[in-house]
Amino acid sequence: METKNSESEYSTEHNENVSHLEESDDEMTAERALQALENAWLNEKFSPELLPHQLELVECMLEQISHMEENLKKLEKGDIRLNIHTMEINRIRFIISSYLRKRLDKIEEYAIYFLSEDANRSSEEAFMTPAETHFAREYVSSVESLFTTLALQHMPRRIKDFELNAMSSKPNLNKHVFIRANKATDGILIPGNMNEQDFKEDSQHIIQYAAIAHLVKNGHVQLI
Amino acid sequence: MDPSEVEFLGEKQLVSIVPNFSFGIIHLISGSVGPFRAGLPVKVPIWLAISLKQQQKCRIIAQEWMDIEKLNDSIEAEKRSKLFTKMPSNHFMDEAQMLLMVAPDDIPDADNIRTAVKDIWDLRMSKLRSSVIGFVKNAGTYAKLDHLTAMEINSIRSLLPDALDIMLHMEHGGKPTVLQSLNTTM
């Protein structure tokens, strides 16, 4: 309880500072964007499927970092702030790269499946960023040319073709995950016994991912 | 998740320090800290407190719950209760570990606090183990985990979800699933 109180004190104090500091017209403060990115990182880490990309958040934080690095150049050597800001930048960089790396891991694993899923979505709704889509295509074509040069070209004609669909694998959405409810949500259907369960705010659970996948995407629950 | 990543998340928690320097407000991306006045306590994230402490620029004030009487009360409550009791912080174990490691000289009664924290951890881990065994024996697929701290959840992550996944897989007659098709592709 103690820490919670102090945390809210901390953030209101900060918001006041930001209101007269904020020069950009972003409706989201850097602090909130960072928290949102951290949540996205944890969700991505623990969800079996690829979640919709958060390119805006990543770009926003990268912008903040380069902005900060510009400012740091103006500081004199030995300024106490130099060290502190650099440390914070490194912490944020860690989150960003861990987040992006995790997504690439998943894309490598299920490239064909994600490409076919995204093909059914409009470009605004695509789960992969344009760069990730490019990576996925390159990856699939590299695998294909590897298979062809290594083995397929030496095969009898009947089994010579590279069959994309046979290579495709899907993420297992029935994996069990740990979650925390951000908002009270009623009537979650528990797979298997078909009971309903209500989530209180801040309660923690272990449950099959498929049962709460939609709640992860709309932010009602956080994977932990 | 690596325990160091749980610690990374825990490092965002705030702790009071008494700086031995004066400085205005520092506008971090994650929020502002300060102003720092030599001799006056101020709240900062733990990662910053640790760094300042290592440069001998501050003294760390123990978290409010780092009090041997409060901790002994928690031990008794944990023993009495069948369920998990609420811990003072979601990063109870890692906060204690980090602060006691870097500032044993600042925290009064550090040795006893360390022992008490360890006792609570041991009590809760054995409770956790027996409830996990009970849960798996009852072939559950869903459980409430209220009051489990981040480090505790992480300690069963490598075992419990996988065990449940495999049980589910066997229940469904062992149809070829993702796992198997993966091995053939990669």
CSV table of C-alpha atoms in Angstrom, one decimal:
chain,number,residue,atom,x,y,z
A,1,MET,CA,0.0,0.0,0.0
A,2,GLU,CA,2.8,2.3,1.0
A,3,THR,CA,4.6,2.1,-2.3
A,4,LYS,CA,1.4,2.6,-4.3
A,5,ASN,CA,0.6,5.9,-2.6
A,6,SER,CA,4.0,7.2,-3.1
A,7,GLU,CA,3.9,6.1,-6.8
A,8,SER,CA,0.8,8.2,-7.4
A,9,GLU,CA,2.3,11.2,-5.7
A,10,TYR,CA,5.3,10.7,-7.9
A,11,SER,CA,3.3,10.7,-11.1
A,12,THR,CA,1.1,13.8,-10.3
A,13,GLU,CA,4.2,15.7,-9.4
A,14,HIS,CA,5.7,14.7,-12.7
A,15,ASN,CA,2.6,15.6,-14.7
A,16,GLU,CA,2.8,19.2,-13.4
A,17,ASN,CA,6.3,19.4,-14.5
A,18,VAL,CA,5.5,18.1,-17.9
A,19,SER,CA,2.6,20.4,-18.5
A,20,HIS,CA,4.9,23.4,-18.8
A,21,LEU,CA,7.8,21.5,-20.2
A,22,GLU,CA,6.0,19.6,-23.0
A,23,GLU,CA,6.8,21.3,-26.3
A,24,SER,CA,5.5,18.6,-28.6
A,25,ASP,CA,1.8,18.2,-29.2
A,26,ASP,CA,1.8,14.5,-28.3
A,27,GLU,CA,-1.3,13.8,-26.4
A,28,MET,CA,0.7,11.1,-24.6
A,29,THR,CA,3.4,12.0,-22.2
A,30,ALA,CA,6.8,10.3,-22.5
A,31,GLU,CA,6.2,8.7,-19.2
A,32,ARG,CA,2.9,7.1,-20.2
A,33,ALA,CA,4.4,6.0,-23.6
A,34,LEU,CA,7.2,4.3,-21.8
A,35,GLN,CA,4.8,2.5,-19.5
A,36,ALA,CA,2.7,1.4,-22.5
A,37,LEU,CA,5.8,0.1,-24.2
A,38,GLU,CA,6.9,-1.8,-21.2
A,39,ASN,CA,3.4,-3.4,-21.0
A,40,ALA,CA,3.6,-4.3,-24.7
A,41,TRP,CA,7.1,-5.8,-24.1
A,42,LEU,CA,5.8,-8.1,-21.3
A,43,ASN,CA,2.7,-9.0,-23.3
A,44,GLU,CA,4.8,-9.9,-26.3
A,45,LYS,CA,7.2,-11.9,-24.2
A,46,PHE,CA,4.6,-14.1,-22.8
A,47,SER,CA,1.9,-14.4,-25.5
A,48,PRO,CA,2.3,-17.4,-27.8
A,49,GLU,CA,1.0,-15.4,-30.8
A,50,LEU,CA,2.3,-12.2,-32.4
A,51,LEU,CA,0.4,-9.2,-31.1
A,52,PRO,CA,-0.5,-6.1,-33.2
A,53,HIS,CA,2.7,-4.1,-33.6
A,54,GLN,CA,3.3,-0.9,-31.5
A,55,LEU,CA,5.4,1.0,-34.0
A,56,GLU,CA,4.2,4.4,-32.8
A,57,LEU,CA,5.3,3.7,-29.3
A,58,VAL,CA,8.7,2.4,-30.4
A,59,GLU,CA,9.2,5.4,-32.6
A,60,CYS,CA,8.1,7.8,-29.9
A,61,MET,CA,10.6,6.3,-27.4
A,62,LEU,CA,13.4,6.3,-30.0
A,63,GLU,CA,12.7,10.0,-30.7
A,64,GLN,CA,12.7,10.7,-26.9
A,65,ILE,CA,16.1,9.0,-26.6
A,66,SER,CA,17.7,10.9,-29.5
A,67,HIS,CA,16.2,14.1,-28.2
A,68,MET,CA,17.8,13.4,-24.8
A,69,GLU,CA,21.1,12.4,-26.3
A,70,GLU,CA,21.2,15.8,-28.1
A,71,ASN,CA,20.5,17.5,-24.8
A,72,LEU,CA,23.2,15.6,-23.1
A,73,LYS,CA,25.8,16.8,-25.6
A,74,LYS,CA,25.3,20.3,-24.2
A,75,LEU,CA,26.1,19.3,-20.7
A,76,GLU,CA,29.6,19.7,-19.3
A,77,LYS,CA,31.7,16.8,-18.3
A,78,GLY,CA,31.1,15.7,-14.7
A,79,ASP,CA,27.6,17.0,-14.6
A,80,ILE,CA,25.6,14.6,-12.4
A,81,ARG,CA,22.8,14.4,-14.9
A,82,LEU,CA,25.0,12.9,-17.6
A,83,ASN,CA,25.4,9.6,-15.8
A,84,ILE,CA,21.8,9.4,-14.7
A,85,HIS,CA,20.2,10.1,-18.1
A,86,THR,CA,22.6,7.7,-19.8
A,87,MET,CA,21.6,5.0,-17.4
A,88,GLU,CA,17.9,5.6,-18.1
A,89,ILE,CA,18.5,5.6,-21.8
A,90,ASN,CA,20.2,2.3,-21.6
A,91,ARG,CA,17.3,0.9,-19.6
A,92,ILE,CA,14.8,2.0,-22.3
A,93,ARG,CA,17.0,0.7,-25.1
A,94,PHE,CA,17.0,-2.6,-23.4
A,95,ILE,CA,13.2,-2.7,-23.3
A,96,ILE,CA,13.0,-1.7,-27.0
A,97,SER,CA,15.5,-4.2,-28.3
A,98,SER,CA,14.2,-7.0,-26.1
A,99,TYR,CA,10.7,-6.3,-27.5
A,100,LEU,CA,11.8,-6.2,-31.1
A,101,ARG,CA,14.0,-9.2,-30.8
A,102,LYS,CA,11.1,-11.2,-29.2
A,103,ARG,CA,8.9,-10.3,-32.2
A,104,LEU,CA,11.5,-11.3,-34.7
A,105,ASP,CA,11.9,-14.7,-32.9
A,106,LYS,CA,8.2,-15.3,-33.3
A,107,ILE,CA,8.2,-14.1,-36.9
A,108,GLU,CA,11.1,-16.5,-37.8
A,109,GLU,CA,9.2,-19.4,-36.2
A,110,TYR,CA,5.8,-18.8,-37.8
A,111,ALA,CA,6.7,-16.6,-40.8
A,112,ILE,CA,4.4,-18.3,-43.3
A,113,TYR,CA,1.5,-18.3,-41.0
A,114,PHE,CA,1.8,-14.7,-40.0
A,115,LEU,CA,2.2,-13.6,-43.6
A,116,SER,CA,-1.0,-15.4,-44.6
A,117,GLU,CA,-2.8,-13.9,-41.6
A,118,ASP,CA,-1.7,-10.4,-42.4
A,119,ALA,CA,-2.6,-10.9,-46.0
A,120,ASN,CA,-6.3,-10.9,-44.8
A,121,ARG,CA,-5.9,-7.6,-43.0
A,122,SER,CA,-5.8,-4.1,-44.3
A,123,SER,CA,-2.4,-2.4,-44.1
A,124,GLU,CA,-3.6,-0.4,-41.1
A,125,GLU,CA,-4.7,-3.5,-39.2
A,126,ALA,CA,-1.7,-5.6,-40.1
A,127,PHE,CA,0.0,-7.1,-37.0
A,128,MET,CA,3.5,-6.8,-38.5
A,129,THR,CA,5.1,-3.5,-39.4
A,130,PRO,CA,6.2,-3.0,-43.0
A,131,ALA,CA,9.8,-3.7,-42.0
A,132,GLU,CA,8.7,-6.9,-40.2
A,133,THR,CA,6.7,-8.1,-43.2
A,134,HIS,CA,9.7,-7.5,-45.3
A,135,PHE,CA,11.8,-9.5,-42.9
A,136,ALA,CA,9.3,-12.4,-42.9
A,137,ARG,CA,9.2,-12.5,-46.7
A,138,GLU,CA,13.0,-12.5,-46.9
A,139,TYR,CA,13.2,-15.2,-44.3
A,140,VAL,CA,10.7,-17.5,-46.1
A,141,SER,CA,12.5,-17.0,-49.4
A,142,SER,CA,15.9,-17.7,-47.8
A,143,VAL,CA,14.5,-20.9,-46.3
A,144,GLU,CA,13.1,-21.9,-49.7
A,145,SER,CA,16.3,-21.3,-51.5
A,146,LEU,CA,18.2,-23.2,-48.8
A,147,PHE,CA,15.9,-26.2,-49.2
A,148,THR,CA,16.1,-26.0,-53.0
A,149,THR,CA,19.9,-25.8,-53.3
A,150,LEU,CA,20.5,-28.3,-50.5
A,151,ALA,CA,18.1,-31.0,-51.3
A,152,LEU,CA,15.0,-30.3,-53.4
A,153,GLN,CA,16.8,-29.9,-56.7
A,154,HIS,CA,18.2,-33.4,-56.4
A,155,MET,CA,14.8,-34.9,-55.8
A,156,PRO,CA,12.7,-36.7,-58.4
A,157,ARG,CA,10.4,-34.3,-60.1
A,158,ARG,CA,7.2,-35.4,-58.3
A,159,ILE,CA,8.5,-34.2,-54.9
A,160,LYS,CA,10.6,-31.4,-56.0
A,161,ASP,CA,8.3,-28.5,-55.2
A,162,PHE,CA,8.7,-26.4,-52.1
A,163,GLU,CA,5.3,-26.6,-50.4
A,164,LEU,CA,4.7,-23.5,-48.4
A,165,ASN,CA,1.6,-24.8,-46.6
A,166,ALA,CA,3.3,-28.0,-45.5
A,167,MET,CA,6.0,-25.8,-43.9
A,168,SER,CA,3.6,-23.6,-42.1
A,169,SER,CA,3.1,-24.0,-38.4
A,170,LYS,CA,0.8,-22.2,-36.1
A,171,PRO,CA,1.4,-20.9,-32.6
A,172,ASN,CA,-0.3,-22.9,-29.9
A,173,LEU,CA,-2.9,-20.6,-28.4
A,174,ASN,CA,-3.9,-23.0,-25.7
A,175,LYS,CA,-0.7,-22.4,-23.8
A,176,HIS,CA,-1.1,-21.4,-20.2
A,177,VAL,CA,-0.1,-17.9,-19.2
A,178,PHE,CA,0.0,-15.7,-16.1
A,179,ILE,CA,-2.1,-12.6,-16.2
A,180,ARG,CA,-3.2,-9.7,-14.1
A,181,ALA,CA,-6.5,-8.0,-14.7
A,182,ASN,CA,-6.2,-4.3,-15.3
A,183,LYS,CA,-9.9,-3.8,-15.2
A,184,ALA,CA,-12.7,-5.8,-13.6
A,185,THR,CA,-14.0,-8.2,-16.3
A,186,ASP,CA,-16.9,-10.6,-15.9
A,187,GLY,CA,-17.8,-13.8,-17.5
A,188,ILE,CA,-14.5,-15.2,-18.7
A,189,LEU,CA,-15.2,-18.7,-20.0
A,190,ILE,CA,-12.7,-21.2,-18.6
A,191,PRO,CA,-11.8,-23.7,-21.4
A,192,GLY,CA,-12.3,-27.3,-20.5
A,193,ASN,CA,-14.9,-27.1,-17.8
A,194,MET,CA,-16.9,-24.3,-19.3
A,195,ASN,CA,-17.4,-22.4,-16.1
A,196,GLU,CA,-17.4,-18.7,-16.0
A,197,GLN,CA,-15.0,-16.7,-13.9
A,198,ASP,CA,-15.0,-13.0,-13.0
A,199,PHE,CA,-11.8,-11.2,-12.8
A,200,LYS,CA,-11.5,-8.5,-10.2
A,201,GLU,CA,-9.2,-5.6,-10.8
A,202,ASP,CA,-5.6,-6.3,-10.0
A,203,SER,CA,-6.3,-10.0,-9.4
A,204,GLN,CA,-3.8,-12.5,-10.8
A,205,HIS,CA,-4.5,-15.8,-12.6
A,206,ILE,CA,-3.1,-18.6,-14.6
A,207,ILE,CA,-5.3,-19.5,-17.6
A,208,GLN,CA,-5.1,-20.7,-21.2
A,209,TYR,CA,-4.1,-17.9,-23.5
A,210,ALA,CA,-7.0,-18.5,-26.0
A,211,ALA,CA,-9.5,-17.6,-23.3
A,212,ILE,CA,-8.2,-14.1,-22.7
A,213,ALA,CA,-6.4,-13.4,-26.1
A,214,HIS,CA,-9.0,-10.6,-26.9
A,215,LEU,CA,-8.5,-9.1,-23.4
A,216,VAL,CA,-4.8,-8.8,-24.0
A,217,LYS,CA,-5.3,-7.0,-27.2
A,218,ASN,CA,-7.8,-4.5,-25.7
A,219,GLY,CA,-5.6,-3.9,-22.6
A,220,HIS,CA,-8.1,-5.3,-20.0
A,221,VAL,CA,-5.5,-7.9,-18.9
A,222,GLN,CA,-1.7,-7.8,-18.7
A,223,LEU,CA,0.5,-10.8,-19.2
A,224,ILE,CA,2.9,-11.2,-16.3
B,1,MET,CA,11.9,-14.8,-17.9
B,2,ASP,CA,15.3,-14.4,-16.4
B,3,PRO,CA,15.3,-13.4,-12.6
B,4,SER,CA,17.4,-10.4,-13.5
B,5,GLU,CA,14.6,-9.2,-15.7
B,6,VAL,CA,12.2,-9.4,-12.7
B,7,GLU,CA,14.7,-7.4,-10.8
B,8,PHE,CA,14.9,-4.9,-13.7
B,9,LEU,CA,11.1,-4.4,-13.3
B,10,GLY,CA,11.5,-4.1,-9.5
B,11,GLU,CA,14.1,-1.4,-9.9
B,12,LYS,CA,11.4,0.9,-10.9
B,13,GLN,CA,9.9,0.9,-7.4
B,14,LEU,CA,10.6,4.0,-5.4
B,15,VAL,CA,12.8,4.3,-2.3
B,16,SER,CA,13.8,7.2,-0.2
B,17,ILE,CA,17.3,8.4,-0.2
B,18,VAL,CA,19.2,11.2,1.7
B,19,PRO,CA,21.5,12.8,-0.8
B,20,ASN,CA,24.7,14.5,0.2
B,21,PHE,CA,24.6,17.0,-2.7
B,22,SER,CA,22.1,19.6,-3.9
B,23,PHE,CA,20.6,19.7,-7.3
B,24,GLY,CA,17.4,20.8,-9.0
B,25,ILE,CA,14.7,18.6,-10.5
B,26,ILE,CA,16.0,16.1,-13.0
B,27,HIS,CA,13.6,15.4,-15.9
B,28,LEU,CA,13.9,11.8,-16.7
B,29,ILE,CA,11.9,10.3,-19.5
B,30,SER,CA,10.1,8.0,-17.0
B,31,GLY,CA,9.2,11.0,-14.8
B,32,SER,CA,11.0,13.7,-12.9
B,33,VAL,CA,13.0,13.2,-9.7
B,34,GLY,CA,14.2,15.8,-7.2
B,35,PRO,CA,14.8,18.5,-6.3
B,36,PHE,CA,17.8,17.1,-4.3
B,37,ARG,CA,18.7,19.0,-1.1
B,38,ALA,CA,21.7,17.7,0.9
B,39,GLY,CA,20.4,16.0,4.0
B,40,LEU,CA,16.7,16.0,3.0
B,41,PRO,CA,15.0,12.7,2.0
B,42,VAL,CA,13.7,12.4,-1.5
B,43,LYS,CA,12.1,9.5,-3.4
B,44,VAL,CA,13.8,8.1,-6.4
B,45,PRO,CA,13.6,4.8,-8.4
B,46,ILE,CA,15.7,2.0,-6.9
B,47,TRP,CA,18.0,1.9,-10.0
B,48,LEU,CA,18.9,5.5,-9.4
B,49,ALA,CA,19.3,5.0,-5.6
B,50,ILE,CA,21.7,2.1,-6.2
B,51,SER,CA,23.8,4.1,-8.7
B,52,LEU,CA,24.0,7.1,-6.3
B,53,LYS,CA,24.8,4.9,-3.4
B,54,GLN,CA,27.7,3.3,-5.4
B,55,GLN,CA,29.1,6.7,-6.1
B,56,GLN,CA,28.7,7.5,-2.4
B,57,LYS,CA,26.3,10.4,-3.2
B,58,CYS,CA,23.5,9.3,-0.9
B,59,ARG,CA,22.3,7.2,2.0
B,60,ILE,CA,19.4,4.8,1.4
B,61,ILE,CA,16.5,4.8,3.8
B,62,ALA,CA,15.1,1.4,4.4
B,63,GLN,CA,11.6,0.7,3.0
B,64,GLU,CA,8.9,1.1,5.6
B,65,TRP,CA,8.3,-2.7,5.7
B,66,MET,CA,12.0,-3.4,6.4
B,67,ASP,CA,11.3,-3.5,10.0
B,68,ILE,CA,11.9,-6.6,12.0
B,69,GLU,CA,8.7,-6.4,14.0
B,70,LYS,CA,6.6,-5.9,10.9
B,71,LEU,CA,8.4,-8.8,9.2
B,72,ASN,CA,7.9,-11.1,12.1
B,73,ASP,CA,4.2,-10.3,12.1
B,74,SER,CA,4.2,-11.2,8.4
B,75,ILE,CA,5.9,-14.5,9.2
B,76,GLU,CA,3.2,-15.3,11.8
B,77,ALA,CA,0.4,-14.3,9.4
B,78,GLU,CA,1.9,-16.4,6.6
B,79,LYS,CA,2.1,-19.4,8.9
B,80,ARG,CA,-1.5,-19.0,10.1
B,81,SER,CA,-3.1,-18.5,6.7
B,82,LYS,CA,-3.7,-21.3,4.3
B,83,LEU,CA,-3.7,-18.8,1.5
B,84,PHE,CA,-1.0,-16.5,0.5
B,85,THR,CA,-1.0,-13.2,2.5
B,86,LYS,CA,-0.5,-9.9,0.8
B,87,MET,CA,3.1,-8.8,0.7
B,88,PRO,CA,4.1,-5.1,1.2
B,89,SER,CA,5.4,-4.9,-2.4
B,90,ASN,CA,5.0,-6.9,-5.6
B,91,HIS,CA,8.8,-7.0,-5.7
B,92,PHE,CA,9.3,-7.8,-2.1
B,93,MET,CA,12.1,-10.3,-2.5
B,94,ASP,CA,14.1,-8.5,-5.2
B,95,GLU,CA,13.8,-5.1,-3.5
B,96,ALA,CA,15.0,-6.5,-0.2
B,97,GLN,CA,17.8,-8.3,-2.0
B,98,MET,CA,19.0,-5.3,-4.0
B,99,LEU,CA,18.8,-2.8,-1.1
B,100,LEU,CA,20.4,-5.1,1.4
B,101,MET,CA,23.2,-5.9,-1.0
B,102,VAL,CA,24.1,-2.3,-1.9
B,103,ALA,CA,23.4,-0.6,1.4
B,104,PRO,CA,23.7,-3.0,4.4
B,105,ASP,CA,25.3,-0.1,6.4
B,106,ASP,CA,22.3,2.2,5.9
B,107,ILE,CA,19.6,-0.3,6.9
B,108,PRO,CA,19.2,-0.8,10.6
B,109,ASP,CA,19.2,-4.4,11.7
B,110,ALA,CA,20.1,-5.6,8.2
B,111,ASP,CA,21.2,-9.1,9.1
B,112,ASN,CA,17.9,-9.9,11.0
B,113,ILE,CA,15.9,-8.4,8.2
B,114,ARG,CA,17.7,-10.5,5.6
B,115,THR,CA,16.9,-13.6,7.7
B,116,ALA,CA,13.3,-12.6,8.1
B,117,VAL,CA,12.9,-12.0,4.4
B,118,LYS,CA,14.4,-15.4,3.7
B,119,ASP,CA,12.1,-17.0,6.2
B,120,ILE,CA,9.0,-15.5,4.5
B,121,TRP,CA,10.3,-16.5,1.1
B,122,ASP,CA,10.9,-20.1,2.3
B,123,LEU,CA,7.5,-20.3,3.9
B,124,ARG,CA,5.8,-19.1,0.7
B,125,MET,CA,7.8,-21.2,-1.6
B,126,SER,CA,6.9,-24.4,0.2
B,127,LYS,CA,3.2,-23.3,0.2
B,128,LEU,CA,3.6,-22.6,-3.5
B,129,ARG,CA,5.1,-25.9,-4.2
B,130,SER,CA,2.4,-27.8,-2.4
B,131,SER,CA,-0.4,-25.8,-4.0
B,132,VAL,CA,1.1,-26.4,-7.5
B,133,ILE,CA,1.2,-30.2,-6.8
B,134,GLY,CA,-2.4,-30.1,-5.6
B,135,PHE,CA,-3.4,-28.1,-8.7
B,136,VAL,CA,-1.7,-30.4,-11.1
B,137,LYS,CA,-3.1,-33.5,-9.4
B,138,ASN,CA,-6.6,-32.1,-9.7
B,139,ALA,CA,-6.0,-31.6,-13.4
B,140,GLY,CA,-6.9,-27.9,-13.2
B,141,THR,CA,-6.6,-25.6,-16.1
B,142,TYR,CA,-7.3,-22.3,-14.3
B,143,ALA,CA,-6.2,-20.9,-11.0
B,144,LYS,CA,-6.3,-17.6,-9.1
B,145,LEU,CA,-2.9,-16.4,-8.0
B,146,ASP,CA,-3.7,-13.4,-5.8
B,147,HIS,CA,-0.9,-12.0,-3.7
B,148,LEU,CA,1.8,-13.9,-5.4
B,149,THR,CA,4.7,-11.5,-6.1
B,150,ALA,CA,6.5,-11.2,-9.4
B,151,MET,CA,9.5,-13.3,-8.4
B,152,GLU,CA,7.3,-16.1,-7.1
B,153,ILE,CA,5.3,-16.2,-10.3
B,154,ASN,CA,8.5,-16.3,-12.2
B,155,SER,CA,9.9,-19.1,-10.2
B,156,ILE,CA,7.1,-21.5,-11.3
B,157,ARG,CA,7.0,-20.2,-14.9
B,158,SER,CA,9.5,-22.7,-16.2
B,159,LEU,CA,7.5,-25.6,-14.9
B,160,LEU,CA,3.8,-25.1,-14.3
B,161,PRO,CA,2.6,-23.7,-17.6
B,162,ASP,CA,4.5,-26.3,-19.6
B,163,ALA,CA,3.2,-29.1,-17.4
B,164,LEU,CA,-0.3,-27.9,-17.9
B,165,ASP,CA,0.2,-27.5,-21.7
B,166,ILE,CA,1.5,-31.1,-21.9
B,167,MET,CA,-1.4,-32.4,-19.8
B,168,LEU,CA,-3.8,-30.6,-22.1
B,169,HIS,CA,-2.1,-32.1,-25.1
B,170,MET,CA,-2.4,-35.6,-23.7
B,171,GLU,CA,-6.0,-35.1,-22.8
B,172,HIS,CA,-6.8,-34.2,-26.4
B,173,GLY,CA,-5.5,-37.5,-27.6
B,174,GLY,CA,-2.0,-36.4,-28.5
B,175,LYS,CA,-3.0,-35.0,-31.9
B,176,PRO,CA,0.0,-33.8,-33.7
B,177,THR,CA,0.4,-30.2,-32.6
B,178,VAL,CA,2.6,-27.2,-33.2
B,179,LEU,CA,5.4,-28.6,-31.1
B,180,GLN,CA,5.9,-31.6,-33.3
B,181,SER,CA,5.5,-29.9,-36.6
B,182,LEU,CA,8.0,-27.3,-35.4
B,183,ASN,CA,10.7,-29.9,-34.9
B,184,THR,CA,10.4,-31.0,-38.5
B,185,THR,CA,10.6,-27.5,-39.9
B,186,MET,CA,13.5,-26.2,-37.9
